[in-house]
Amino acid sequence: MDRYNKPNNIGRYGEFGGMYVSETLMPLLLELNESYKKIKKDKKFQSELRDLFNNYVGRPSPLFYAANITKYLKGPKVYFKRDELNHTGAHKINNCLGQILLAKKMGKTRIIAETGAGQHGVATATVCALFGLECHIYMGAKDIIRQKPNVFRMKLLGANIIPVEIGSKSLKDAMNEALRDWIKNVRDTFYIIGSTAGPHPYPQMVRDFQSIIGKEARKQILSIEKKLPDFLIACVGGGSNAMGLFYPFLNDKKVKIIGVEAAGKGSKTNLTAATMTAGTPGILHGSYSYVLQNNDGQIKEAHSISAGLDYPGVGPEHSYLKKNKLAEYHGITDKEALKAFQLCSKLEGIIPALEPSHALAYLFKAFKNKHKNKILILNLCGRGDKDLFTAAKEIGFDTDE
Amino acid sequence: MNNLDKLPKKNILSLFMTCGFPSLNQSKKIFENIQKNKPEIIEFGLPFSDPMADGQVIQKSNKMALDNGLTTKQSLNLIKLISKNKGKTSYVVMCYLNTILNFGIKNFVNSCKGFVDGIIIVDLPYEEETEIKFELEKNNIYLIKLISPMTNAKRSKKLLRNSNGFIYYISSTGITGTNKLNYREINKNVKTLKKITDTPILVGFGVKTKKDVLIINTKTQADGVIVGSAMIQMFFDLNNNLKKYIRSLDRYIKSLKIN
Ligand SMILES: Cc1ncc(COP(=O)(O)O)c(C=O)c1O
């Protein structure tokens, strides 16, 4: 069997991926691709990144045996990959550090980013503060309201937040506006994309930076259990935490890989973000992948209780994994995620973010009394602090004093 | 025969307007008026939900058209209808790739055959064009190339080999409808392109006034201009009053015409 070697040199994962951008951006993406190819092999770059991972982020993140959930499930042995313990509270910082080091090497002085949940915005603002670079964050007006704590965090960190009032007023349009900013300011600006979405080389670059998650998990489980896991589970928005966990296991054919999307009110309704369950292949933000669209190719608005999963597209590599049956994808509704959010808090004393609550919900749903004696790793990619107000409102708890 | 092969040597005027804006019926009246003025080229913009390279004015026009339920089929039918009085005017469709993919490449090209002379696909770079270009060439429709200030001479040479119709030179980095024109930079870059290609070069993005049109045509080696956002902005400036708009538009287009 051939080793997994996607993407090819023009950013293709099978038919998916590619670079669908205007000619103003194209020369830039080609330059970025060349720089990235060179720099990622550079020993100094790697050691700088490793040092930041260890001493700034707090890596490696632990692999925690969730004994109480295991007992509750009467199913597989459940391990949490605890990227929620990272500095800034989610996996997003892994990617931001990689990209800002690259931006510095390329001589860029101005950083822009899009954000949905605000986690990527916070992580970007954090690395900009650390490296003393100007930082502009595009955020949908709707998300600014539901992720207030993160908005304040970004401001404290010195970022300029630009509310996006057009379209869905969430992640999709924040990304459109960030791309427009980039087209205008090509010469001095570096766009730190927060997920495995966008045109090549972003999906590859973000996956590579996030794959520290899977590399660590692989080593950790081999050291604890002396064997590979049977299952990997991660939530999928644009797909970065999931690709980060999955990628180092793609040559291990016996490891079953499961991605969990946000189904919102249900993947058969119009209020969903389950791109791979409810979508069809098309182009969004410069890449060919599954996308929620109508018959005319107009992109639909997504819906999810979780701002980080509220995106009508998905990274092209996930489309490839799905199409080639290297991974399977399932939808979890707002309601199911909210229940899992509470259950995990009570059982393990860990308040998860609403995004990995989708992965947890699938675990509770599909593994109860099943797959005994198997080993499962779930990517607990973010903590729930940012979601407390949203969750309280949904559960009906009054947070006003 | 492709009308783009018969473009005049100088002062080419290309007018961009969004299809179905503000509604299908009103759009028909607007295009009829544009056609009456016999510009060398009309660019028909197909609305897209996520027009990445467009500024607020064109975004707004796209959204109005789509909110009124406009479909790709309706846009193409509209263009066909207007083309009855096409005469020597060249018809160019400007769109994003996802629109074509969902319509089906073959089906789309077939639906344009006979009255569309060129297609501009904003987010289709040279690296990805092979399949569509093949289909278009079979049907005598030109794939119009975009060149930006970021495209260096080496890349321009590659992109413009066998170019047809005209070259769309993007006046500045940025999205449609923004930016001030930097004539010195335009002049310099157009000069470079002229050494590479004989295909007419039109300057677009940010061209608004009669003065812009005159300067680009006289002070640079460009062969003409493309005006878009400025025409659409007028509609909003007139509080969406169609009657007034068509009168102003008519006057405005006449003022831009040199040929
Ligand atoms: C904690 C957390 N998990 C998951 C996501 C979704 O992104 P991705 O699918 O790229 O991991 C986000 C996005 O903001 C997030 O904050």
XYZ file of N, CA and C in Angstrom, chain A residues 102-206:
315
model
N 6.572 32.153 10.077
C 6.695 32.220 8.625
C 6.555 33.667 8.140
N 5.565 34.377 8.678
C 5.337 35.778 8.303
C 6.580 36.613 8.594
N 7.176 36.387 9.771
C 8.395 37.117 10.138
C 9.504 36.841 9.124
N 9.670 35.572 8.789
C 10.739 35.209 7.848
C 10.485 35.824 6.483
N 9.210 36.022 6.127
C 8.894 36.597 4.821
C 8.912 38.129 4.857
N 9.201 38.683 6.015
C 9.309 40.137 6.131
C 7.987 40.887 6.163
N 6.901 40.202 6.501
C 5.598 40.880 6.556
C 5.449 41.583 7.903
N 4.748 42.717 7.889
C 4.674 43.529 9.110
C 3.262 43.678 9.648
N 2.277 43.256 8.866
C 0.894 43.472 9.260
C 0.172 42.133 9.171
N -0.520 41.768 10.262
C -1.186 40.472 10.315
C -2.698 40.671 10.285
N -3.379 39.869 9.470
C -4.841 39.858 9.513
C -5.309 38.421 9.739
N -6.527 38.301 10.286
C -7.107 36.973 10.478
C -8.623 37.111 10.540
N -9.308 35.974 10.275
C -10.745 35.905 10.480
C -10.981 35.111 11.756
N -12.116 35.314 12.395
C -12.408 34.438 13.515
C -13.901 34.203 13.645
N -14.257 33.017 14.122
C -15.670 32.699 14.355
C -15.921 32.706 15.846
N -15.458 31.645 16.514
C -15.621 31.553 17.962
C -14.771 32.587 18.691
N -13.813 33.136 17.998
C -12.909 34.069 18.648
C -11.638 33.378 19.114
N -11.611 32.041 19.084
C -10.418 31.321 19.545
C -9.232 31.578 18.625
N -9.488 31.535 17.321
C -8.398 31.810 16.384
C -8.005 33.291 16.463
N -8.990 34.162 16.667
C -8.700 35.589 16.830
C -7.830 35.826 18.055
N -8.181 35.177 19.153
C -7.397 35.328 20.383
C -5.987 34.778 20.177
N -5.898 33.628 19.543
C -4.577 33.027 19.319
C -3.731 33.923 18.416
N -4.357 34.497 17.382
C -3.622 35.387 16.478
C -3.188 36.661 17.212
N -4.118 37.245 17.972
C -3.792 38.459 18.732
C -2.654 38.167 19.717
N -2.670 36.975 20.276
C -1.636 36.572 21.235
C -0.255 36.526 20.582
N -0.164 35.837 19.440
C 1.157 35.723 18.808
C 1.619 37.072 18.253
N 0.653 37.931 17.862
C 1.025 39.276 17.397
C 1.588 40.095 18.547
N 0.975 39.954 19.733
C 1.502 40.649 20.911
C 2.916 40.143 21.197
N 3.073 38.836 21.144
C 4.373 38.226 21.441
C 5.464 38.718 20.488
N 5.103 38.857 19.209
C 6.110 39.247 18.223
C 6.055 40.732 17.849
N 5.161 41.472 18.506
C 5.091 42.906 18.254
C 4.654 43.279 16.855
N 3.674 42.537 16.300
C 3.181 42.871 14.964
C 1.748 43.420 15.040
N 1.452 44.346 14.121
C 0.123 44.942 14.009
C -0.900 43.847 13.677
N -2.066 43.878 14.346
C -3.015 42.771 14.210
C -4.446 43.250 13.972
N -5.054 42.785 12.892
C -6.440 43.143 12.581
C -7.272 41.872 12.451
N -8.356 41.809 13.227
C -9.172 40.603 13.245
C -10.561 40.890 12.678
N -10.940 40.147 11.650
C -12.291 40.259 11.098
C -13.204 39.272 11.812
N -14.330 39.798 12.312
C -15.240 38.946 13.071
C -16.674 39.335 12.748
N -17.511 38.342 12.474
C -18.915 38.603 12.165
C -19.621 39.293 13.324
N -20.500 40.224 12.999
C -21.201 40.985 14.038
C -21.985 40.046 14.956
N -22.534 38.973 14.366
C -23.298 38.007 15.152
C -22.386 37.287 16.153
N -21.188 36.962 15.727
C -20.243 36.265 16.605
C -19.701 37.179 17.697
N -19.590 38.470 17.376
C -19.099 39.417 18.386
C -20.039 39.400 19.585
N -21.327 39.244 19.304
C -22.307 39.204 20.396
C -22.210 37.896 21.179
N -22.100 36.753 20.455
C -22.140 35.497 21.214
C -20.791 35.058 21.778
N -19.725 35.774 21.447
C -18.407 35.393 21.987
C -17.745 36.596 22.666
N -18.530 37.307 23.476
C -18.032 38.550 24.093
C -16.723 38.392 24.865
N -16.578 37.356 25.684
C -15.324 37.256 26.448
C -14.099 37.253 25.535
N -14.204 36.599 24.391
C -13.058 36.556 23.487
C -12.811 37.899 22.808
N -13.870 38.665 22.580
C -13.699 39.990 21.989
C -12.874 40.851 22.942
N -13.215 40.788 24.209
C -12.473 41.558 25.209
C -11.022 41.084 25.283
N -10.836 39.773 25.245
C -9.472 39.228 25.267
C -8.634 39.785 24.119
N -9.207 39.764 22.931
C -8.454 40.248 21.760
C -8.088 41.709 21.936
N -9.031 42.490 22.474
C -8.754 43.917 22.672
C -7.615 44.106 23.668
N -7.666 43.338 24.767
C -6.589 43.421 25.764
C -5.236 43.113 25.142
N -5.243 42.201 24.201
C -3.997 41.777 23.566
C -3.521 42.770 22.505
N -4.320 43.812 22.306
C -3.882 44.877 21.411
C -4.356 44.746 19.979
N -5.308 43.832 19.713
C -5.773 43.665 18.332
C -6.862 44.672 17.995
N -6.927 44.995 16.728
C -8.012 45.821 16.222
C -9.090 44.884 15.685
N -10.318 44.999 16.206
C -11.374 44.088 15.761
C -12.294 44.792 14.783
N -12.461 44.181 13.626
C -13.278 44.791 12.582
C -14.571 43.985 12.448
N -15.701 44.563 12.892
C -16.966 43.826 12.803
C -17.407 43.687 11.353
N -17.902 42.516 10.994
C -18.361 42.281 9.626
C -19.881 42.240 9.633
N -20.462 43.213 8.951
C -21.911 43.403 9.026
C -22.639 42.823 7.820
N -21.879 42.286 6.842
C -22.536 41.817 5.630
C -22.849 40.330 5.708
N -23.726 39.889 4.816
C -24.044 38.464 4.668
C -24.523 37.833 5.956
N -23.916 36.688 6.287
C -24.353 35.926 7.449
C -23.840 36.527 8.756
N -22.986 37.520 8.664
C -22.387 38.147 9.844
C -21.697 37.137 10.737
N -21.219 36.047 10.137
C -20.437 35.094 10.927
C -19.180 34.724 10.146
N -18.632 33.536 10.441
C -17.291 33.187 9.967
C -17.083 33.313 8.450
N -18.078 32.876 7.670
C -17.929 32.902 6.214
C -17.632 34.316 5.712
N -18.403 35.268 6.196
C -18.216 36.628 5.703
C -17.004 37.313 6.315
N -16.636 36.882 7.522
C -15.392 37.387 8.113
C -14.222 36.981 7.217
N -14.302 35.764 6.685
C -13.224 35.285 5.815
C -13.236 36.025 4.473
N -14.421 36.281 3.935
C -14.499 37.092 2.705
C -13.823 38.441 2.912
N -14.134 39.086 4.024
C -13.592 40.424 4.272
C -12.078 40.377 4.491
N -11.614 39.339 5.176
C -10.169 39.210 5.388
C -9.462 39.025 4.044
N -10.077 38.219 3.159
C -9.477 38.026 1.831
C -9.453 39.338 1.058
N -10.520 40.143 1.183
C -10.545 41.445 0.490
C -9.463 42.371 1.043
N -9.301 42.338 2.360
C -8.234 43.130 2.982
C -6.884 42.712 2.394
N -6.709 41.413 2.277
C -5.426 40.897 1.781
C -5.186 41.342 0.344
N -6.240 41.282 -0.483
C -6.109 41.706 -1.879
C -5.674 43.170 -1.935
N -6.187 43.973 -0.985
C -5.850 45.401 -0.967
C -4.442 45.656 -0.453
N -4.012 44.836 0.484
C -2.744 45.112 1.182
C -1.717 44.008 0.975
N -1.672 43.511 -0.257
C -0.825 42.352 -0.550
C 0.632 42.517 -0.156
N 1.129 43.724 -0.219
C 2.585 43.854 -0.120
C 3.128 43.662 1.293
N 2.420 44.194 2.305
C 2.984 44.111 3.661
C 2.240 43.136 4.576
N 1.134 42.552 4.067
C 0.244 41.817 4.961
C 0.386 40.304 4.849
N 0.312 39.636 5.992
C 0.254 38.172 6.032
C -1.107 37.784 6.591
N -1.799 36.908 5.878
C -3.117 36.467 6.334
C -2.953 35.119 7.046
N -3.193 35.119 8.352
C -3.131 33.870 9.120
C -4.511 33.220 9.096
N -4.703 32.242 8.222
C -5.988 31.540 8.168
C -6.035 30.538 9.313
N -7.219 30.418 9.938
C -7.331 29.678 11.190
C -7.707 28.225 11.065
N -7.946 27.753 9.845
C -8.322 26.362 9.730
C -7.733 25.766 8.457
N -8.023 24.483 8.233
C -7.465 23.827 7.047
C -8.297 24.166 5.812
N -8.803 25.383 5.745
C -9.611 25.832 4.613
C -8.811 26.849 3.802
N -9.464 27.439 2.783
C -8.791 28.439 1.968
C -7.982 27.791 0.853
N -7.328 28.625 0.023
C -6.553 28.110 -1.107
C -5.252 27.465 -0.634
N -4.707 26.558 -1.448
C -3.373 26.020 -1.218
C -2.393 27.183 -1.103
N -1.414 27.204 -0.231
C -0.979 26.098 0.637
C -1.608 26.078 2.029
N -2.642 26.902 2.274
C -3.162 26.961 3.642
C -3.608 25.611 4.219
N -4.444 24.846 3.494
C -4.901 23.602 4.115
C -3.738 22.692 4.536
N -2.692 22.675 3.727
C -1.542 21.844 4.037
C -0.736 22.421 5.201
N -0.527 23.728 5.131
C 0.284 24.399 6.138
C -0.359 24.270 7.524
N -1.661 24.535 7.576
C -2.361 24.490 8.861
C -2.364 23.057 9.396
